[in-house]
mmCIF file of C-alpha atoms and ligand atoms in Angstrom:
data_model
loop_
_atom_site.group_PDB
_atom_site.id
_atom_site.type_symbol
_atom_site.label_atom_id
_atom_site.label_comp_id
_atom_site.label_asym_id
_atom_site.label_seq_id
_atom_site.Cartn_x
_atom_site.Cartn_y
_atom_site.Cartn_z
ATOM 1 C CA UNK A 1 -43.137 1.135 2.061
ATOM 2 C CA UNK A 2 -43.670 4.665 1.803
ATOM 3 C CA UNK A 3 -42.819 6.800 5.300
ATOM 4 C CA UNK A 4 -45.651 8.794 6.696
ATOM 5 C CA UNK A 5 -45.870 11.307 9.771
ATOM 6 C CA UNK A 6 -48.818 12.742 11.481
ATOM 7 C CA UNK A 7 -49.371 16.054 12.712
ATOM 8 C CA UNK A 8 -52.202 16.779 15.149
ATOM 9 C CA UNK A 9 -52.523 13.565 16.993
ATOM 10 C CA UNK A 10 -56.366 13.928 18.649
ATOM 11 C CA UNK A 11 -59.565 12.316 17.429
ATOM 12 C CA UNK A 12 -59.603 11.701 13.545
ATOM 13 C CA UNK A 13 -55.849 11.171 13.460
ATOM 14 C CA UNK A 14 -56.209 7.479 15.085
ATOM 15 C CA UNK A 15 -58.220 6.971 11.808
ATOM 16 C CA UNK A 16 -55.245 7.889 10.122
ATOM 17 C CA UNK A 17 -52.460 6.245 12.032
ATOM 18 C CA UNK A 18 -54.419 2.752 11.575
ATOM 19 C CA UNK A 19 -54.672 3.255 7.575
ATOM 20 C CA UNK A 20 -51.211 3.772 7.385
ATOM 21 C CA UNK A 21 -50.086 1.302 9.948
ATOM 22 C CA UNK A 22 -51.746 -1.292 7.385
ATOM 23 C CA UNK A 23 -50.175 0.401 4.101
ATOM 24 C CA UNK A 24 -47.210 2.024 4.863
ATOM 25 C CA UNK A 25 -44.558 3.253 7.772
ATOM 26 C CA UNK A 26 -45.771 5.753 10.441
ATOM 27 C CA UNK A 27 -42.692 7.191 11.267
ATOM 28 C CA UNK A 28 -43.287 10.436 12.968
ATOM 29 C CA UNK A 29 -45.803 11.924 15.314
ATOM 30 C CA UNK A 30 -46.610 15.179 16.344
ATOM 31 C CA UNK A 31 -48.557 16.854 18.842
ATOM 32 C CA UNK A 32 -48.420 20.537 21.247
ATOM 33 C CA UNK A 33 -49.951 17.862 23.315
ATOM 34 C CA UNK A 34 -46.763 15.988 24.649
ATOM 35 C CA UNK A 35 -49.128 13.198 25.862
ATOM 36 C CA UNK A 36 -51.272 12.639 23.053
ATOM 37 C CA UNK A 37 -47.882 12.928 20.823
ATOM 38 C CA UNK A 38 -46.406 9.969 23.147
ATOM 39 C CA UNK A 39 -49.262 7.816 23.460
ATOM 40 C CA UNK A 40 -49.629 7.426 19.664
ATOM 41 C CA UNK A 41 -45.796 7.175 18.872
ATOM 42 C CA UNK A 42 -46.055 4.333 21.465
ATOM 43 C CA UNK A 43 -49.336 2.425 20.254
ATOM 44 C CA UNK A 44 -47.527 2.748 16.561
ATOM 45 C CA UNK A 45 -43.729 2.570 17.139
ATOM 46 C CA UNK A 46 -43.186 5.759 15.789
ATOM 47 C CA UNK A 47 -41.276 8.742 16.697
ATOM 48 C CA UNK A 48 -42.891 11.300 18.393
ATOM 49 C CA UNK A 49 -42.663 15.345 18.139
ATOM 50 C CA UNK A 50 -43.887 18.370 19.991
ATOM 51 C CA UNK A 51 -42.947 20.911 17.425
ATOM 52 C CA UNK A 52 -44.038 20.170 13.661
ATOM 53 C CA UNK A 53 -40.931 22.711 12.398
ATOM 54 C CA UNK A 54 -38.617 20.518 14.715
ATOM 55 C CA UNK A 55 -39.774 17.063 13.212
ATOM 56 C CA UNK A 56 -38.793 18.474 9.422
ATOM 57 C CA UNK A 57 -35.403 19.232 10.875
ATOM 58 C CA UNK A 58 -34.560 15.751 12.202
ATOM 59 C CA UNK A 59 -36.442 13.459 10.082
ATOM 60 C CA UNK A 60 -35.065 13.605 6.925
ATOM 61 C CA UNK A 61 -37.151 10.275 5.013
ATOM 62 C CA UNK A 62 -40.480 11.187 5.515
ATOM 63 C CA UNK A 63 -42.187 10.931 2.169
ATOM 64 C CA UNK A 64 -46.206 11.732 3.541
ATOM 65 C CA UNK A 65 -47.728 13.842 5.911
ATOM 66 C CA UNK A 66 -51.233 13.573 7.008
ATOM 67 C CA UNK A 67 -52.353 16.750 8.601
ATOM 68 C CA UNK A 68 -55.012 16.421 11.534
ATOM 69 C CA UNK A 69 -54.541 20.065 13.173
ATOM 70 C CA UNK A 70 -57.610 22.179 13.832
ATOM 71 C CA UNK A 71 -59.130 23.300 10.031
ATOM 72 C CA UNK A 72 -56.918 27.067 11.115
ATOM 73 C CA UNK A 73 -53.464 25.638 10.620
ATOM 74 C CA UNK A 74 -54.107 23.334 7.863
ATOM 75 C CA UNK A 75 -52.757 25.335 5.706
ATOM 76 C CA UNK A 76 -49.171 26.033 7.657
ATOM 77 C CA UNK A 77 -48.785 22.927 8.321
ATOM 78 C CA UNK A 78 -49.686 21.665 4.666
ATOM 79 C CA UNK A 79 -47.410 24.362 3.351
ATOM 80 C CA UNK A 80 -44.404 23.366 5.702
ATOM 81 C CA UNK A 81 -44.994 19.564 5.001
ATOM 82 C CA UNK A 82 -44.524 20.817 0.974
ATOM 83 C CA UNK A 83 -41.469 22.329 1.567
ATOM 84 C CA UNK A 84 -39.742 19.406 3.301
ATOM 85 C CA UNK A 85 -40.746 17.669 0.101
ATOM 86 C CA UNK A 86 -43.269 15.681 1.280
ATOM 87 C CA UNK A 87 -46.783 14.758 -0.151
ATOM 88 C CA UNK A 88 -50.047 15.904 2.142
ATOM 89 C CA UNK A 89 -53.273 14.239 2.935
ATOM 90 C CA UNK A 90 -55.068 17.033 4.442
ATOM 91 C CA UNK A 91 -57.834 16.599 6.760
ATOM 92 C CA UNK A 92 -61.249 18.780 5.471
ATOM 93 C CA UNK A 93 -61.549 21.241 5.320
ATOM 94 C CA UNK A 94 -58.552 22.336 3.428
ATOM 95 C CA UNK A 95 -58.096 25.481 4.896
ATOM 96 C CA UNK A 96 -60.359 28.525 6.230
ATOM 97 C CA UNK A 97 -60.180 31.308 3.746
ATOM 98 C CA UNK A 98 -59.400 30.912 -0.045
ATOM 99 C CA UNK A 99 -55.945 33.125 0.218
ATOM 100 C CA UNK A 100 -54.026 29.910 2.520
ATOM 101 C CA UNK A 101 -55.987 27.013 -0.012
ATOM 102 C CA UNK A 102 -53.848 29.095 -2.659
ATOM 103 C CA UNK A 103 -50.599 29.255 -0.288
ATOM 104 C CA UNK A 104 -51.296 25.335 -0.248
ATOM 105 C CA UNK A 105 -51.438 24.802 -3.947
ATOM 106 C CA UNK A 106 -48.256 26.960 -4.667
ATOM 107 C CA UNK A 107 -46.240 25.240 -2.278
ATOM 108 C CA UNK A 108 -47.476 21.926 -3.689
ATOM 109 C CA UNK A 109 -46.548 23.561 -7.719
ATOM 110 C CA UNK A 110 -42.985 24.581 -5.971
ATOM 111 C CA UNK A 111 -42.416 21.174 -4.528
ATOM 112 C CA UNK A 112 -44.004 19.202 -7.326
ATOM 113 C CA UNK A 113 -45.505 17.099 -4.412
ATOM 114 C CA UNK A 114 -49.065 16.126 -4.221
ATOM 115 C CA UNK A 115 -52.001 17.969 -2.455
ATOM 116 C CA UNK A 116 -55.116 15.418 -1.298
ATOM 117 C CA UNK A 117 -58.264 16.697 0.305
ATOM 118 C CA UNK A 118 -59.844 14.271 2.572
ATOM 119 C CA UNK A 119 -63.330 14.513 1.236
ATOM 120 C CA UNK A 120 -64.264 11.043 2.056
ATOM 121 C CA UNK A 121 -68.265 11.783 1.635
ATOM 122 C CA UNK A 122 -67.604 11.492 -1.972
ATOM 123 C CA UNK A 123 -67.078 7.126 -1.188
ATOM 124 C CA UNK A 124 -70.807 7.051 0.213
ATOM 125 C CA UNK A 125 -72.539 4.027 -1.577
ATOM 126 C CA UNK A 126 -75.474 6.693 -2.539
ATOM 127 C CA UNK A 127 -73.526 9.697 -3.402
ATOM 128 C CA UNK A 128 -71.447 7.356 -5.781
ATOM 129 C CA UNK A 129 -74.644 6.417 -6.977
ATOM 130 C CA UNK A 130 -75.992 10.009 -7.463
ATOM 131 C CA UNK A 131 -72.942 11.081 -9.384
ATOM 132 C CA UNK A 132 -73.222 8.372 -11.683
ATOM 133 C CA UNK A 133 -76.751 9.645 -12.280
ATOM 134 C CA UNK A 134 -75.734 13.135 -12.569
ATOM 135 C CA UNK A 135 -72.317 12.711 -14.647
ATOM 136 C CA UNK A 136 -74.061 10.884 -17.181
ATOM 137 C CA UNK A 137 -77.287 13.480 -17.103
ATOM 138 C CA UNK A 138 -79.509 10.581 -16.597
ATOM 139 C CA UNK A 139 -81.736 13.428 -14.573
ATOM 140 C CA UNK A 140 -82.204 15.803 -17.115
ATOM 141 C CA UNK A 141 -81.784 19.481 -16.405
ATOM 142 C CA UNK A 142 -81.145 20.232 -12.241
ATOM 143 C CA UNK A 143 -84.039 22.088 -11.448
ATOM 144 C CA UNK A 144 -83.482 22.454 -7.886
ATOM 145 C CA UNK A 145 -81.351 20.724 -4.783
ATOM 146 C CA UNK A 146 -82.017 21.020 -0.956
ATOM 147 C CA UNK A 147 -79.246 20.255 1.087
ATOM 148 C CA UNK A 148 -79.971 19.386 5.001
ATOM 149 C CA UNK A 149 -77.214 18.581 7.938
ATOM 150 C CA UNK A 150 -79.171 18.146 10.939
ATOM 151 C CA UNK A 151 -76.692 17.273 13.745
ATOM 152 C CA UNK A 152 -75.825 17.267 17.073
ATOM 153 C CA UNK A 153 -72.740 19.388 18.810
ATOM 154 C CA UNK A 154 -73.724 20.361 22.502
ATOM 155 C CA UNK A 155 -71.624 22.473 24.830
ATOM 156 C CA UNK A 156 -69.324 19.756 26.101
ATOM 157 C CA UNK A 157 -68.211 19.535 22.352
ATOM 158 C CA UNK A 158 -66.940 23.042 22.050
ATOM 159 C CA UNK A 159 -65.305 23.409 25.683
ATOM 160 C CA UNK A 160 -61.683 23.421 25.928
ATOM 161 C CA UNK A 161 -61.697 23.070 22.115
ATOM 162 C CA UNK A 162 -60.481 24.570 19.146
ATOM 163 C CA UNK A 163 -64.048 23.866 17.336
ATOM 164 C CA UNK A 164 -65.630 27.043 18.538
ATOM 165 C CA UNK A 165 -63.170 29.064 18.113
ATOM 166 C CA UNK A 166 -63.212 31.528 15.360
ATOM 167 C CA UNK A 167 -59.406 31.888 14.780
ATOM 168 C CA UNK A 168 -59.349 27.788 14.239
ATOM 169 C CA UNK A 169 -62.483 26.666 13.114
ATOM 170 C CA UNK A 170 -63.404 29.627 11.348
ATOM 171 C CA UNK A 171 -67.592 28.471 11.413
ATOM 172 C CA UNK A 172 -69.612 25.235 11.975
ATOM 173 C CA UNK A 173 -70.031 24.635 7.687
ATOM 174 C CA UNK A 174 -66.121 24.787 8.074
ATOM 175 C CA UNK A 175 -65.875 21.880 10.801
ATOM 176 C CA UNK A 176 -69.087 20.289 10.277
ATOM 177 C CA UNK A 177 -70.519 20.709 7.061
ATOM 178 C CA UNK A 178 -67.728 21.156 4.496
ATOM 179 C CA UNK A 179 -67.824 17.412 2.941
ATOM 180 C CA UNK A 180 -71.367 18.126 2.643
ATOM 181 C CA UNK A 181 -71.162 21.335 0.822
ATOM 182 C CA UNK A 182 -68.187 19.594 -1.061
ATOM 183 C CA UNK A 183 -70.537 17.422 -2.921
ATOM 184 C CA UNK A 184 -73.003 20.075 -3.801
ATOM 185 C CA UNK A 185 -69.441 21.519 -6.005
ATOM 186 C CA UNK A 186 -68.792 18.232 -7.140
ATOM 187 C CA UNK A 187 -72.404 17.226 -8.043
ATOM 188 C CA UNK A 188 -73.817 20.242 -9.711
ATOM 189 C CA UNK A 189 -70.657 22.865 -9.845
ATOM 190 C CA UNK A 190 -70.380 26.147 -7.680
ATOM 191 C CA UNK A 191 -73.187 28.376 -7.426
ATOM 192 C CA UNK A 192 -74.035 32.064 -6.491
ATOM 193 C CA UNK A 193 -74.952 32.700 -2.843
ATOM 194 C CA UNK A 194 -78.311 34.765 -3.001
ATOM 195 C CA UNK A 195 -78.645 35.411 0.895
ATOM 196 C CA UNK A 196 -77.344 33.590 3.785
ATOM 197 C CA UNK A 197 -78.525 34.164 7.492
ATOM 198 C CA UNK A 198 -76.549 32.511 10.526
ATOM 199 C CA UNK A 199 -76.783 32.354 14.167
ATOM 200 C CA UNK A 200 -75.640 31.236 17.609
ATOM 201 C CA UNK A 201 -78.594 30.553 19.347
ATOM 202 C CA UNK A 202 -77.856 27.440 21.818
ATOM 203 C CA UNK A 203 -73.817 27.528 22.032
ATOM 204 C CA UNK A 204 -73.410 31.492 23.397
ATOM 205 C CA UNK A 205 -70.688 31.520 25.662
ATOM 206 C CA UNK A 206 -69.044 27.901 24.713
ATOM 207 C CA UNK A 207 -68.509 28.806 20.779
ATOM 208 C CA UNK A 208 -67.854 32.492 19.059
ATOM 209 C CA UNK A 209 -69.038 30.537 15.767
ATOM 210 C CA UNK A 210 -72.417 29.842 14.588
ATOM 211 C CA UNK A 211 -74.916 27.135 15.033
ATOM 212 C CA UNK A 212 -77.505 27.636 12.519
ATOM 213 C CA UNK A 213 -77.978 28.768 9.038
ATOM 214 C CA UNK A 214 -79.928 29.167 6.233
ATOM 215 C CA UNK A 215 -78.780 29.288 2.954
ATOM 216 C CA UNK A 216 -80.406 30.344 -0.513
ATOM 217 C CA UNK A 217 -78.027 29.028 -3.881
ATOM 218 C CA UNK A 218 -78.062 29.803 -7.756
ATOM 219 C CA UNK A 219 -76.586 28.266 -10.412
ATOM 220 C CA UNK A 220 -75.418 30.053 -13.832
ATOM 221 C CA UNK A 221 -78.141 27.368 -15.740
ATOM 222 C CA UNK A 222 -80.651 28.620 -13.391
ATOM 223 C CA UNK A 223 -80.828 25.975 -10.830
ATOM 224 C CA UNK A 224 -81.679 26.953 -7.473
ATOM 225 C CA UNK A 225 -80.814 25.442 -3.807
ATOM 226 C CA UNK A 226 -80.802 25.889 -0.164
ATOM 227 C CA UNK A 227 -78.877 24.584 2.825
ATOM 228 C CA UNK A 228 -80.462 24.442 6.112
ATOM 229 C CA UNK A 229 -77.652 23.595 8.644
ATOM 230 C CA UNK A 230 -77.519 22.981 12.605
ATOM 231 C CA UNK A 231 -75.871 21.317 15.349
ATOM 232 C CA UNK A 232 -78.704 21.975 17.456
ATOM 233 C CA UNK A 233 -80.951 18.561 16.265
ATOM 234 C CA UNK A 234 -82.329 18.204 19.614
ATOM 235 C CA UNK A 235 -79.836 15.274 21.672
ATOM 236 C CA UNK A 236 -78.755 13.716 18.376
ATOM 237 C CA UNK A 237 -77.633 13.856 14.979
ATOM 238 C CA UNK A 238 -80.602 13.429 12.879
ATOM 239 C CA UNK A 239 -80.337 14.233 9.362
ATOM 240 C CA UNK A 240 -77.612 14.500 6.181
ATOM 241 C CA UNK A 241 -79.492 14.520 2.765
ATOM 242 C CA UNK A 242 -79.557 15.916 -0.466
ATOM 243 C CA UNK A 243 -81.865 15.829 -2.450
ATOM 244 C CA UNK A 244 -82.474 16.362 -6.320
ATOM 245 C CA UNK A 245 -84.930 17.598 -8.180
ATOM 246 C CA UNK A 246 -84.331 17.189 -12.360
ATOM 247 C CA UNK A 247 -86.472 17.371 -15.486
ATOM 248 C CA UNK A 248 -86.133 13.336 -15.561
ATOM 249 C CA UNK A 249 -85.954 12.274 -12.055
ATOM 250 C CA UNK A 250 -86.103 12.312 -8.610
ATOM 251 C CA UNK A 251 -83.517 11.617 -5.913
ATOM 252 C CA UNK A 252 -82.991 11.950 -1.816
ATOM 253 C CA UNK A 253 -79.833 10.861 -0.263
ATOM 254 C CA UNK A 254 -80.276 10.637 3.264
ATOM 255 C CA UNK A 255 -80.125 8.541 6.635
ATOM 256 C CA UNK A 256 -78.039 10.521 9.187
ATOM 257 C CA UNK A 257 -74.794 10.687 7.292
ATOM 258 C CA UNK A 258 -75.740 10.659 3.338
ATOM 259 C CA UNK A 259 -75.823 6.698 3.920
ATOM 260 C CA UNK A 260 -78.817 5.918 2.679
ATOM 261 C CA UNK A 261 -81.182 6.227 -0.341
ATOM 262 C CA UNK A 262 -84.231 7.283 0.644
ATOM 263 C CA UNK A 263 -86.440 7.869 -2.645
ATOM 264 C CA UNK A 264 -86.004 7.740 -6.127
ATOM 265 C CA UNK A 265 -88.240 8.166 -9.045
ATOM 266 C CA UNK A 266 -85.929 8.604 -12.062
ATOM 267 C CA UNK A 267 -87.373 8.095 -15.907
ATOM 268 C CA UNK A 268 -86.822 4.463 -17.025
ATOM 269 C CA UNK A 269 -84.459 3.856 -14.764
ATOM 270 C CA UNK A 270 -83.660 2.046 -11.090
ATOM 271 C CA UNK A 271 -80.393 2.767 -9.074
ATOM 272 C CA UNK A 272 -79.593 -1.136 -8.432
ATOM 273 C CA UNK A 273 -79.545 -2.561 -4.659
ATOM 274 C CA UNK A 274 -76.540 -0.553 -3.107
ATOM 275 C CA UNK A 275 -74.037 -2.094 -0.647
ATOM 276 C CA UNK A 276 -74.046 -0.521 3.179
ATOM 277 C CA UNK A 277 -70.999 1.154 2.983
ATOM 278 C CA UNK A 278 -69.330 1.371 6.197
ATOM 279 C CA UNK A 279 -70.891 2.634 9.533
ATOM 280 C CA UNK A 280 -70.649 6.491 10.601
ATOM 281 C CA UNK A 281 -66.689 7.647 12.941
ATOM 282 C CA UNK A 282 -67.356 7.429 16.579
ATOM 283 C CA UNK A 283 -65.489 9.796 18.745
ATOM 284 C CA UNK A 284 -67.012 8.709 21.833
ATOM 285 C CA UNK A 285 -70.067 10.666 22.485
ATOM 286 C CA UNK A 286 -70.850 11.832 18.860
ATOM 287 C CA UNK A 287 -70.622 10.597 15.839
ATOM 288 C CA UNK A 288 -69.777 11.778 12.308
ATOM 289 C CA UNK A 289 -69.586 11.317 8.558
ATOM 290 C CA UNK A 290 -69.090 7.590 7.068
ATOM 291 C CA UNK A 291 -65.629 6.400 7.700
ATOM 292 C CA UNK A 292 -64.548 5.936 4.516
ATOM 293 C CA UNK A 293 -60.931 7.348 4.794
ATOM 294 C CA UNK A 294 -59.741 4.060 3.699
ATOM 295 C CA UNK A 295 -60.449 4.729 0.496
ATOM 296 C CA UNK A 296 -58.615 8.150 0.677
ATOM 297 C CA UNK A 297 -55.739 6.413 1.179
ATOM 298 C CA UNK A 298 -55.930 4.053 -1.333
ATOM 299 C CA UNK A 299 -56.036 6.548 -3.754
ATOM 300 C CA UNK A 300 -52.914 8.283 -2.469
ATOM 301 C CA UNK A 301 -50.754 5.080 -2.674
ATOM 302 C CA UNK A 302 -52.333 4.387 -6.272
ATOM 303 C CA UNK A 303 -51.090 8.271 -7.357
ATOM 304 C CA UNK A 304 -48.115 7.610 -5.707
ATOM 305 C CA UNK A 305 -47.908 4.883 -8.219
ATOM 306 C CA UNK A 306 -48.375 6.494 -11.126
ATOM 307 C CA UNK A 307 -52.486 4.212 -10.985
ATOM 308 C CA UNK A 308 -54.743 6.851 -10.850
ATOM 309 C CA UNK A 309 -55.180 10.715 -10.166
ATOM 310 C CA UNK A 310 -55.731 12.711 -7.273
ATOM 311 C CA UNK A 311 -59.810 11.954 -6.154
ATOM 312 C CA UNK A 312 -59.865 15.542 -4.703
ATOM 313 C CA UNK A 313 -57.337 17.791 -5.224
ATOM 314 C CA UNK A 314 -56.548 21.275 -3.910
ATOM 315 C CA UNK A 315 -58.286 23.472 -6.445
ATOM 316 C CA UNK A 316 -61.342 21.482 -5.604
ATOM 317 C CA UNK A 317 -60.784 21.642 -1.586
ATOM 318 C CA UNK A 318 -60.981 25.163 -2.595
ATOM 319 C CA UNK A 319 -63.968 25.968 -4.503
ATOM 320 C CA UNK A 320 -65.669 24.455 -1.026
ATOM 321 C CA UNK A 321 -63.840 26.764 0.910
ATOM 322 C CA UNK A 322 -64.815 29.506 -1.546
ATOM 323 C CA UNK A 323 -68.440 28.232 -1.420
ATOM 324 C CA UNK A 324 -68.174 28.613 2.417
ATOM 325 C CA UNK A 325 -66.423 32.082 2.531
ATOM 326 C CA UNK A 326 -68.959 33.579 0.201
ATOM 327 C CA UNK A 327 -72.298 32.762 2.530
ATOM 328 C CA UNK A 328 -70.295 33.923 5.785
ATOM 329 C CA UNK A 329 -69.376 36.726 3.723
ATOM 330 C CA UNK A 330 -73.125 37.087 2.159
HETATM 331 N N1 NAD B 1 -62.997 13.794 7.580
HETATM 332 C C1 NAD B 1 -63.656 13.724 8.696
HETATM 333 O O1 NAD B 1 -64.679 13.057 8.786
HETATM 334 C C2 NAD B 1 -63.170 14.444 9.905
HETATM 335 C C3 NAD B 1 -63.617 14.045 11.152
HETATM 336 C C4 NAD B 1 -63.139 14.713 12.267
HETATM 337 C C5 NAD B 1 -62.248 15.759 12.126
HETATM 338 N N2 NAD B 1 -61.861 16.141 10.908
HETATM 339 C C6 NAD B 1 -60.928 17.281 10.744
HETATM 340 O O2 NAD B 1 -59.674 16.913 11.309
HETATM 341 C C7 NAD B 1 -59.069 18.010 11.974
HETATM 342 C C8 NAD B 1 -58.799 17.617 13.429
HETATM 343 O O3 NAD B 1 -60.021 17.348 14.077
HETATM 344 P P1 NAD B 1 -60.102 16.479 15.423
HETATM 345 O O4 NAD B 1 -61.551 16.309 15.699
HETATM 346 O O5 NAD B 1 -59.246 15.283 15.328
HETATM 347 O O6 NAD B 1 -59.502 17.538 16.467
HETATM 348 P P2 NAD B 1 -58.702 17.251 17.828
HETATM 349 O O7 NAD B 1 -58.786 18.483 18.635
HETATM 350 O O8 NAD B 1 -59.189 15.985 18.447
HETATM 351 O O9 NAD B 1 -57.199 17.037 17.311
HETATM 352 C C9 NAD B 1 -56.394 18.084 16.868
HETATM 353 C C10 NAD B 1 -55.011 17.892 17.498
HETATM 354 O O10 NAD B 1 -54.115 18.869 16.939
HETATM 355 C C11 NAD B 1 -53.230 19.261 17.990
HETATM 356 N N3 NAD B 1 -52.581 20.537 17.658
HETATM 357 C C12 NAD B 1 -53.043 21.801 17.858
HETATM 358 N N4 NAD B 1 -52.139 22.713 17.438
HETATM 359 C C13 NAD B 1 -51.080 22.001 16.958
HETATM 360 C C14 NAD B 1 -49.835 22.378 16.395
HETATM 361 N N5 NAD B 1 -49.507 23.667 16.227
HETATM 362 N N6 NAD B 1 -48.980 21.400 16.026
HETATM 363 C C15 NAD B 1 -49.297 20.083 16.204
HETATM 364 N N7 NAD B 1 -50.481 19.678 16.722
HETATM 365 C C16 NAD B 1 -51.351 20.626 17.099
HETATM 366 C C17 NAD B 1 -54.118 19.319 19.217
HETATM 367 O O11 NAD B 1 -53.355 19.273 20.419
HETATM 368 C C18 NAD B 1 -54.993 18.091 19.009
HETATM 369 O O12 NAD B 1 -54.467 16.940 19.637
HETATM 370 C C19 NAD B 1 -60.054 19.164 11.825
HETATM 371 O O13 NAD B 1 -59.667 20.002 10.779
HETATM 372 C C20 NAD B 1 -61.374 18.502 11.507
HETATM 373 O O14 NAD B 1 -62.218 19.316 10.687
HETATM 374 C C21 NAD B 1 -62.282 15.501 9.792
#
C-alpha cells in the first residue's frame, strides 16, 4: 500500500482523503488550520501537520502527496512534495502563472517523480465521447467551438476566502473554469487569444478577481471560438457546454457540468446511449464539476505500476494555465 499525505485539508481534500482511504495509506495531514488538520487526521487515522515543511522533516515514508492548497501555492507545495521524493496529484489548476507550472515540472525531472493534474472533466461520459469523435476526425475540419460556464459563486463564497483573492486564486477561469478551458487544449489544441474583456460587476468589495468574461479564440487551421464565462447565473449554476461545429458534424455537450449530450447531428454516425456518469461535488451550498476524481486516482496507482501513463501531465496542466494567462494578459 502506497503512503499518501494531504496538504490543504478544506473542501475538495475530503474527496481525496476517501479515494485514498480505499486504495492506499493516508498517512499525513496538513493544514494552517490546526482544526481542520485534526479533524481529518482523526476521521482517517492519520497524522496530522500544521506546517507542510515540518511534515517532510518527520515523515520520512511518504511516497504521494495530494495537494489541495488554494490554486497560489500549488506550485510550492508541489515543488517541496518533489523534493522529499514524493509523487504529486495536484489539485487544478496546476499553478497560476506559467513560470511556477515550469518550477513544477523541473522539480518533478530532478526527482524523477511523477507530476498529475487533476483534470477530472476529461472522465465526463460526453466529453469521452466527444474526444473519441474528435481524435479519430469523425467531424471533419473544426470550424468553430463555443464554450459556456454559466455558474453560480455569490458573496458568501468569496468571504473569508482565498477564492477572491488575487495573490491565491489569481482569476475566476483559474478557480472555476480551468477544467473547462482544459478540454478546449485537449480537444482541439491551444489557440491564439484575439481579444478578451473581463469584469467584476456583482462581487466588488468581496473578490479583487473577476466575474465575467468574454473571450474571442483562433486556431493556427483557422478555427475560431469564444468563451463566455460567469459566476453571476442568477441563484444557480446553470450552464457548462461546449459545443462543436465541424465540416461533418454537429455536437453540444452540456447539462450544468458537461454531463450531458444535448444535440448531435454527425454524418453517418450516432454517439451510442452514454452511461450517467456520476453526479456533480457538493460543498454544501454550491456545487461543482462531476466528481470523477476516482478515476484520477486510478490512473496514478496504474502509473505507479508501470499500467498506463500519466492522463494529464504537467506540460499539459500548463498549456491551460498558458491559455488562461494569455486572455488576462490580452
Ligand atoms: N477538481 C475540482 O473539481 C476541484 C474542486 C474544488 C476545488 N478544487 C481546487 O482545490 C484547491 C482547494 O480548494 P478548496 O475549495 O478545497 O479550498 P479550501 O479553502 O476549502 O481548502 C484549502 C485549504 O488549504 C489550507 N491552507 C492554506 N494555506 C496553507 C498552507 N500554507 N499549508 C497548508 N494548508 C494551507 C486552508 O486552511 C484550507 O483548509 C483549489 O486549488 C481549487 O481550485 C478543485
Amino acid at each position: 500500500l502506497y503512503s499518501f499525505a494531504i496538504i490543504g485539508c478544506g473542501k475538495i481534500s475530503w474527496r481525496h482523503a476517501a479515494l485514498i482511504a480505499e486504495r492506499g495509506k493516508l498517512a499525513a495531514v496538513c493544514d494552517i488550520d490546526k482544526t481542520r488538520a485534526d479533524e481529518m487526521a482523526d476521521k482517517f487515522s492519520a497524522k496530522a501537520y500544521y506546517n507542510a515543511g515540518e511534515m517532510f522533516t518527520i515523515e520520512k515514508d511518504l511516497q504521494v502527496v495530494s495537494v489541495c492548497s488554494p490554486s497560489g501555492l500549488h506550485a510550492q507545495h508541489s515543488v517541496l512534495s518533489l523534493k522529499n521524493g514524493c509523487h504529486v496529484i495536484c489539485e487544478k489548476p496546476m499553478a497560476i502563472t506559467s513560470a511556477d507550472c515550469d518550477w513544477m515540472m523541473q522539480a518533478a525531472k530532478e526527482a524523477d517523480r511523477h507530476l498529475f493534474i487533476v483534470k477530472q472533466n476529461r472522465y465526463n461520459p460526453p466529453i469521452v465521447a466527444l474526444h473519441e469523435l474528435t481524435a479519430k476526425g469523425k467531424l471533419g475540419r473544426i470550424l468553430s467551438v463555443q464554450l459556456n460556464c454559466f455558474w453560480n459563486r455569490g458573496p458568501e463564497y468569496y468571504k473569508q476566502s482565498w477564492r477572491g483573492d488575487k495573490e491565491l486564486a489569481g482569476g475566476t477561469l483559474y478557480t472555476q473554469f480551468s477544467h473547462f478551458i482544459d478540454l478546449l487544449c485537449w480537444l482541439f489544441g491551444s489557440p491564439k487569444v484575439v481579444s478578451a474583456v473581463s469584469k467584476n460587476l456583482l462581487h466588488q468589495g468581496v473578490s479583487e478577481i473577476d466575474d465575467e468574461g468574454v473571450v474571442l479564440l483562433e486556431w493556427e487551421n483557422g478555427a475560431i471560438g469564444s468563451i463566455h464565462y460567469t459566476v453571476n447565473s442568477f441563484s444557480k449554476n446553470m450552464e457548462g457546454s461546449i459545443t462543436v461545429f465541424g465540416e461533418h458534424g454537429t455536437v453540444k455537450v452540456g447539462g450544468e457540468y458537461l454531463n450531458t449530450l444535448e444535440y448531435q447531428q454527425i454524418d453517418d454516425y450516432v454517439i451510442p446511449a452514454l452511461n450517467k456518469g456520476n453526479l456533480a461535488n457538493q460543498y454544501g451550498g454550491y456545487s461543482g464539476s462531476m466528481s470523477n476524481h476516482d478515476k484520477v486516482y486510478d490512473n496514478v496507482l496504474a502509473v505507479l505500476a508501470g499500467k498506463e501513463k500519466v492522463a494529464t501531465s504537467g506540460l499539459e496542466g500548463k498549456s491551460t494555465v498558458q491559455l488562461i494567462e494569455k486572455i488576462y494578459n490580452n
